[in-house]
Amino acid sequence: MIFDQLSDSLCRVADLADFVKVAHPDFAFREAAEEACRNIGTVVEKLNTDVELCQSLRRLLADETVLSSLDPETRRVAELFMFDFEISGIHLDEEKRKKAVDLNVRILDLCNEFLIGTHIPNKIDKHVLPEHIRYNFTAEGNYLRIAGLHADCPDDLVREAAYKIFLHSNTQQLARLEELLASRNSLAQLVGYDTFAHRALQGTMAKNPETVRQFLEKLSEQLSKRTKKDFEMMTKMKMKLNPHNSMLMPWDHPYYSGVLRAERYNIDPGLYCPFFSLGACMEGLNSLFSQLLGISLYAEQTKRGEIWSEDVRKLAVVHETEGLLGYIYCDFFQRPDKPHQDCHFTVRGGRLKENGEYQLPVVVLMLSLPNSARGAPTLLSPGMMENLFHEMGHAMHSMLGRTRYQHVTGTRCATDFAEVPSILMEYFANDYRVVNQFARHYKTGQPLPKNMVSRLCESKKVCAAADMQLQVFYAVLDQIYHGKHPLNKSTTEILKETQEKVYGLPYVPNTAWQLRFSHLVGYGAKYYSYLMSRAVASMVWKQCFAQNPFDRAMGERYRREMLAHGGGKEPMLMVQGMLQKSPSVEDFVDALVSDLDHDFETFIMDS
């Protein structure tokens, strides 16, 4: 309990600062939060290498009588704390321990430098590019600034130029990445693991790199025919639009899959937006949660100084018999300097306090919705609506992961399990029975026609195999980078080999995509997580909710087996509890592949 109090005191500062440094509109606040993050990081590092602190925990874990009297959650939390100590090299002699601390500090710095490097634009002399495409890029004197891939630009030449220039190799960034990978490997070996991947996968659903490799290889095998078909369709489309130069290249994939989608289904977001006003979507979520879980969302007044921007809304999450469960702050709208990513932040974790009361969780959901025109409600595109459901899935996990210890509250769980509740919500967002409860035209009140929902779902399957294959390629690359060292080849040579073998579109000379792969920082050796979470969500949907998405008994089982434990139970045990069987790697792969082939609606009719 004392350890968890300590963790709570630290996390309350660290989590809040993590949020403020990203979201606060005032630069001075963001800077102060950055500083707080650094300071608290140093404190945590010191505590993780505090021998006395560790000894007290070790004595507890060594005492058989005490250990056998602990409930599973307490035991798991104690082991997780021990794991944090061991990762910091506490069990080593003083010299090696110092080395571990130094490596940890160096890795943090390299991560920050590498992250900054992934976003820095590249410049090129404007005369290198043909005159007719220069206007696509920002001019700076005699130079053009290329800050991204321009993946949606209809001009093949613009995408090619952006790809070759933005992804051009950079010696400094390359050195950072190679040092980062080598340092992570040294640290892992120093504290007793074969590779960094072995260390990172401890406690996850996959458990070890071998399982991840098997999962990715089997998935790749199953996808290969379908991906080939997708690439053939894209090539045909490219031939039609650009007969002189019809070889399919990496800069073509996102663009032509979009063109095919539009040609086949012509999904104009403008036709959907009027049915998805923010108010209607929130009503839809409220209604779904109340039917599935007996939970309602209520808007609350905020006090002065409580919120960081005028348009932030505070929701109380209330259960029909258990009362108030926690608070969600909704920071939904675009504003200058606000990052364009959708995310969920824990600001305060739940835990059972010493006085027997429960410390209520507080989270922030951040989206970047457009500000509405005067007098009109905020209208969401289908993609924004799905993102809102996704982030709300995280929020519910935070509210219902009511653990005794804040160290494992809500979404503080294994990375490959953390996305399951959020991805599962996407299945609800794509189900006509759910959508039909709330999607109403904001002017006429007419419901969204059923065929529009089916067309939307069908359009998502266009080139979905190739899209998934690309994710497999990124995940494989991440595993190799964090596997056996020394790598024997440069990260670029590994990229070239893996791209040609796993992805199938040719490597482009002098490019180094990995230097823009920002997920290597936060998801080192865990990029596969998203695919594995999606597989589990798919299985849970088909087995438990496809029949009836409002089934209260299933909702309760879902809460009891999957949400209630936060990270306080082994993830695979939670999945087994929900599915009432132990899924294999093959089951995961089948779930992902059957989603590509199957329309949910026909799935429901079949079953």
Short mmCIF file of C-alpha atoms in Angstrom, two decimals, residues 103-371:
data_model
loop_
_atom_site.label_atom_id
_atom_site.label_comp_id
_atom_site.label_asym_id
_atom_site.label_seq_id
_atom_site.Cartn_x
_atom_site.Cartn_y
_atom_site.Cartn_z
CA LEU A 103 22.16 4.33 -20.08
CA ASN A 104 18.60 5.17 -18.97
CA VAL A 105 19.42 8.88 -19.02
CA ARG A 106 21.14 8.64 -22.40
CA ILE A 107 18.20 6.70 -23.85
CA LEU A 108 15.77 9.39 -22.68
CA ASP A 109 17.85 12.10 -24.36
CA LEU A 110 18.21 10.10 -27.57
CA CYS A 111 14.47 9.45 -27.63
CA ASN A 112 13.74 13.16 -27.39
CA GLU A 113 16.32 14.08 -30.04
CA PHE A 114 15.12 11.33 -32.37
CA LEU A 115 11.48 12.39 -31.94
CA ILE A 116 12.30 15.98 -32.83
CA GLY A 117 14.26 14.70 -35.85
CA THR A 118 11.29 12.69 -37.13
CA HIS A 119 9.32 15.92 -37.65
CA ILE A 120 11.98 18.28 -38.99
CA PRO A 121 11.22 19.30 -42.60
CA ASN A 122 13.82 18.88 -45.34
CA LYS A 123 14.88 21.72 -47.63
CA ILE A 124 15.91 21.53 -51.25
CA ASP A 125 17.07 24.04 -53.84
CA LYS A 126 13.88 24.96 -55.70
CA HIS A 127 15.57 24.63 -59.11
CA VAL A 128 15.88 20.88 -58.58
CA LEU A 129 12.11 20.52 -58.93
CA PRO A 130 10.14 21.18 -62.13
CA GLU A 131 8.52 24.58 -62.01
CA HIS A 132 4.93 23.38 -62.34
CA ILE A 133 4.99 21.45 -59.03
CA ARG A 134 6.89 23.95 -56.85
CA TYR A 135 3.73 25.66 -55.62
CA ASN A 136 2.86 22.51 -53.61
CA PHE A 137 5.69 23.23 -51.19
CA THR A 138 6.49 26.17 -48.92
CA ALA A 139 9.13 28.49 -50.41
CA GLU A 140 11.94 29.89 -48.25
CA GLY A 141 14.14 32.11 -50.43
CA ASN A 142 15.72 29.84 -53.02
CA TYR A 143 14.68 26.75 -51.11
CA LEU A 144 11.53 24.70 -50.84
CA ARG A 145 10.51 23.21 -47.51
CA ILE A 146 9.15 19.65 -47.62
CA ALA A 147 7.42 18.84 -44.35
CA GLY A 148 5.51 15.67 -45.16
CA LEU A 149 4.64 13.04 -47.76
CA HIS A 150 1.75 14.84 -49.51
CA ALA A 151 0.16 11.38 -49.72
CA ASP A 152 -3.22 12.67 -50.91
CA CYS A 153 -1.91 14.82 -53.75
CA PRO A 154 -3.32 13.67 -57.12
CA ASP A 155 -0.07 14.56 -58.93
CA ASP A 156 2.20 11.49 -58.97
CA LEU A 157 5.26 13.68 -59.41
CA VAL A 158 4.51 15.74 -56.28
CA ARG A 159 4.14 12.57 -54.19
CA GLU A 160 7.33 11.12 -55.65
CA ALA A 161 9.29 14.32 -54.95
CA ALA A 162 7.90 14.60 -51.42
CA TYR A 163 8.70 10.94 -50.73
CA LYS A 164 12.28 11.13 -51.99
CA ILE A 165 13.06 14.45 -50.31
CA PHE A 166 11.19 14.10 -47.01
CA LEU A 167 12.55 10.57 -46.49
CA HIS A 168 16.07 11.39 -47.69
CA SER A 169 18.63 9.89 -45.33
CA ASN A 170 20.13 12.16 -42.69
CA THR A 171 23.48 11.28 -41.11
CA GLN A 172 22.75 12.80 -37.70
CA GLN A 173 19.33 11.21 -37.35
CA LEU A 174 20.78 7.89 -38.51
CA ALA A 175 23.50 8.09 -35.85
CA ARG A 176 20.84 8.88 -33.20
CA LEU A 177 18.72 5.89 -34.17
CA GLU A 178 21.65 3.50 -34.26
CA GLU A 179 22.89 4.71 -30.87
CA LEU A 180 19.36 4.49 -29.44
CA LEU A 181 18.96 0.88 -30.59
CA ALA A 182 22.43 -0.08 -29.36
CA SER A 183 21.86 1.61 -25.96
CA ARG A 184 18.50 -0.09 -25.49
CA ASN A 185 20.15 -3.40 -26.28
CA SER A 186 23.05 -2.78 -23.87
CA LEU A 187 20.65 -1.84 -21.08
CA ALA A 188 18.49 -4.93 -21.65
CA GLN A 189 21.54 -7.22 -21.61
CA LEU A 190 22.99 -5.47 -18.59
CA VAL A 191 19.84 -6.19 -16.57
CA GLY A 192 19.66 -9.79 -17.76
CA TYR A 193 17.62 -10.02 -20.96
CA ASP A 194 18.72 -11.44 -24.33
CA THR A 195 17.43 -8.44 -26.27
CA PHE A 196 15.50 -5.23 -25.71
CA ALA A 197 12.43 -6.95 -27.21
CA HIS A 198 12.55 -9.66 -24.52
CA ARG A 199 12.57 -6.95 -21.88
CA ALA A 200 9.81 -4.86 -23.46
CA LEU A 201 7.45 -7.82 -23.93
CA GLN A 202 7.56 -9.01 -20.32
CA GLY A 203 4.01 -8.94 -18.95
CA THR A 204 2.30 -8.44 -22.31
CA MET A 205 -0.28 -10.67 -24.03
CA ALA A 206 2.38 -11.88 -26.46
CA LYS A 207 4.87 -12.51 -23.59
CA ASN A 208 7.94 -12.86 -25.86
CA PRO A 209 9.43 -11.93 -29.27
CA GLU A 210 9.01 -15.49 -30.56
CA THR A 211 5.22 -15.26 -30.27
CA VAL A 212 5.21 -11.84 -31.93
CA ARG A 213 7.34 -13.16 -34.79
CA GLN A 214 5.02 -16.13 -35.25
CA PHE A 215 1.96 -13.86 -35.20
CA LEU A 216 3.41 -11.49 -37.80
CA GLU A 217 4.71 -14.28 -40.06
CA LYS A 218 1.41 -16.17 -40.05
CA LEU A 219 -0.53 -12.96 -40.64
CA SER A 220 1.76 -12.02 -43.51
CA GLU A 221 1.28 -15.47 -45.07
CA GLN A 222 -2.51 -15.14 -44.87
CA LEU A 223 -2.44 -11.62 -46.28
CA SER A 224 -0.05 -12.18 -49.17
CA LYS A 225 -2.60 -13.26 -51.83
CA ARG A 226 -5.03 -10.54 -50.81
CA THR A 227 -2.32 -7.88 -50.74
CA LYS A 228 -1.14 -8.92 -54.18
CA LYS A 229 -4.70 -8.48 -55.44
CA ASP A 230 -4.90 -5.02 -53.85
CA PHE A 231 -1.61 -3.96 -55.45
CA GLU A 232 -2.84 -5.25 -58.83
CA MET A 233 -5.99 -3.11 -58.51
CA MET A 234 -3.90 -0.07 -57.60
CA THR A 235 -1.56 -0.70 -60.54
CA LYS A 236 -4.51 -0.90 -62.93
CA MET A 237 -5.82 2.37 -61.61
CA LYS A 238 -2.40 3.98 -61.94
CA MET A 239 -2.13 2.76 -65.55
CA LYS A 240 -5.48 4.32 -66.28
CA LEU A 241 -4.50 7.68 -64.76
CA ASN A 242 -0.80 7.73 -65.64
CA PRO A 243 -0.13 5.38 -68.59
CA HIS A 244 3.49 6.57 -69.08
CA ASN A 245 4.64 5.53 -65.67
CA SER A 246 2.51 2.82 -64.25
CA MET A 247 4.84 0.93 -61.91
CA LEU A 248 3.37 0.97 -58.40
CA MET A 249 5.67 2.73 -55.92
CA PRO A 250 5.48 3.25 -52.14
CA TRP A 251 4.24 6.82 -52.58
CA ASP A 252 1.25 5.47 -54.57
CA HIS A 253 -0.31 3.13 -52.02
CA PRO A 254 -2.23 5.63 -49.83
CA TYR A 255 -3.31 7.72 -52.80
CA TYR A 256 -4.56 4.99 -55.14
CA SER A 257 -6.31 3.03 -52.40
CA GLY A 258 -8.22 6.28 -51.74
CA VAL A 259 -9.01 6.68 -55.45
CA LEU A 260 -10.32 3.10 -55.64
CA ARG A 261 -12.43 3.63 -52.55
CA ALA A 262 -13.90 6.82 -53.99
CA GLU A 263 -14.54 5.26 -57.39
CA ARG A 264 -16.27 2.24 -55.99
CA TYR A 265 -18.27 3.72 -53.16
CA ASN A 266 -18.02 7.48 -53.61
CA ILE A 267 -18.17 8.15 -49.88
CA ASP A 268 -18.45 11.89 -49.63
CA PRO A 269 -17.94 12.81 -45.95
CA GLY A 270 -20.11 15.88 -46.60
CA LEU A 271 -23.12 13.60 -47.10
CA TYR A 272 -22.57 11.94 -43.72
CA CYS A 273 -21.60 14.93 -41.54
CA PRO A 274 -25.14 16.36 -41.15
CA PHE A 275 -26.20 13.10 -39.46
CA PHE A 276 -23.30 13.13 -37.01
CA SER A 277 -23.63 16.31 -34.98
CA LEU A 278 -21.46 16.17 -31.85
CA GLY A 279 -24.59 16.32 -29.68
CA ALA A 280 -26.12 13.33 -31.46
CA CYS A 281 -22.90 11.32 -31.18
CA MET A 282 -22.60 12.02 -27.44
CA GLU A 283 -26.26 10.99 -27.02
CA GLY A 284 -25.43 7.80 -28.92
CA LEU A 285 -22.54 6.99 -26.59
CA ASN A 286 -24.64 7.79 -23.54
CA SER A 287 -27.43 5.52 -24.74
CA LEU A 288 -25.02 2.67 -25.61
CA PHE A 289 -23.23 2.85 -22.24
CA SER A 290 -26.49 3.00 -20.38
CA GLN A 291 -27.85 -0.12 -22.15
CA LEU A 292 -24.62 -2.12 -21.95
CA LEU A 293 -23.22 -1.05 -18.59
CA GLY A 294 -25.86 0.95 -16.72
CA ILE A 295 -23.73 4.09 -17.00
CA SER A 296 -24.74 7.67 -17.87
CA LEU A 297 -22.72 10.78 -18.71
CA TYR A 298 -23.77 14.10 -17.15
CA ALA A 299 -22.40 17.55 -18.00
CA GLU A 300 -21.05 19.35 -14.90
CA GLN A 301 -20.34 23.02 -14.25
CA THR A 302 -16.64 23.78 -13.88
CA LYS A 303 -15.15 26.12 -11.30
CA ARG A 304 -13.02 29.13 -12.16
CA GLY A 305 -9.52 28.12 -13.15
CA GLU A 306 -10.45 24.44 -13.44
CA ILE A 307 -10.22 24.27 -17.23
CA TRP A 308 -7.45 25.39 -19.60
CA SER A 309 -9.68 26.48 -22.47
CA GLU A 310 -13.23 27.90 -22.57
CA ASP A 311 -14.60 25.12 -24.76
CA VAL A 312 -13.57 22.21 -22.51
CA ARG A 313 -16.56 20.28 -21.13
CA LYS A 314 -16.57 18.23 -17.92
CA LEU A 315 -18.59 15.00 -17.76
CA ALA A 316 -19.47 13.07 -14.62
CA VAL A 317 -19.67 9.32 -15.19
CA VAL A 318 -22.45 7.87 -13.05
CA HIS A 319 -23.51 4.24 -12.55
CA GLU A 320 -27.19 3.51 -11.91
CA THR A 321 -26.51 1.79 -8.56
CA GLU A 322 -22.87 2.50 -7.71
CA GLY A 323 -23.07 6.28 -8.19
CA LEU A 324 -20.24 8.55 -9.34
CA LEU A 325 -17.33 6.65 -10.98
CA GLY A 326 -15.10 9.52 -12.13
CA TYR A 327 -14.72 12.51 -14.45
CA ILE A 328 -13.94 12.94 -18.13
CA TYR A 329 -12.81 16.35 -19.41
CA CYS A 330 -13.61 16.68 -23.12
CA ASP A 331 -11.12 18.90 -24.95
CA PHE A 332 -12.61 18.37 -28.39
CA PHE A 333 -11.92 21.42 -30.54
CA GLN A 334 -9.01 22.66 -32.63
CA ARG A 335 -7.05 25.66 -31.41
CA PRO A 336 -3.69 27.18 -32.35
CA ASP A 337 -0.70 25.16 -31.04
CA LYS A 338 -2.89 22.21 -30.10
CA PRO A 339 -1.45 18.98 -31.52
CA HIS A 340 -3.60 17.29 -34.16
CA GLN A 341 -3.65 13.91 -32.54
CA ASP A 342 -6.58 12.30 -30.78
CA CYS A 343 -5.60 10.95 -27.39
CA HIS A 344 -6.63 9.93 -23.91
CA PHE A 345 -4.73 11.19 -20.86
CA THR A 346 -4.96 9.85 -17.33
CA VAL A 347 -4.74 12.84 -14.99
CA ARG A 348 -5.47 10.96 -11.78
CA GLY A 349 -5.69 7.21 -11.34
CA GLY A 350 -8.32 5.48 -9.24
CA ARG A 351 -7.35 3.65 -6.03
CA LEU A 352 -8.74 2.61 -2.68
CA LYS A 353 -7.62 5.22 -0.15
CA GLU A 354 -6.43 4.50 3.38
CA ASN A 355 -9.73 5.81 4.81
CA GLY A 356 -11.76 3.31 2.77
CA GLU A 357 -13.00 5.87 0.22
CA TYR A 358 -12.28 5.45 -3.47
CA GLN A 359 -10.10 8.05 -5.21
CA LEU A 360 -12.05 8.81 -8.37
CA PRO A 361 -10.22 8.65 -11.70
CA VAL A 362 -9.92 11.80 -13.82
CA VAL A 363 -9.11 11.65 -17.53
CA VAL A 364 -8.95 14.02 -20.48
CA LEU A 365 -10.07 13.11 -24.00
CA MET A 366 -8.45 15.22 -26.65
CA LEU A 367 -9.76 15.42 -30.23
CA SER A 368 -9.27 18.08 -32.89
CA LEU A 369 -12.77 18.68 -34.18
CA PRO A 370 -13.45 21.70 -36.38
CA ASN A 371 -15.09 24.64 -34.64
#
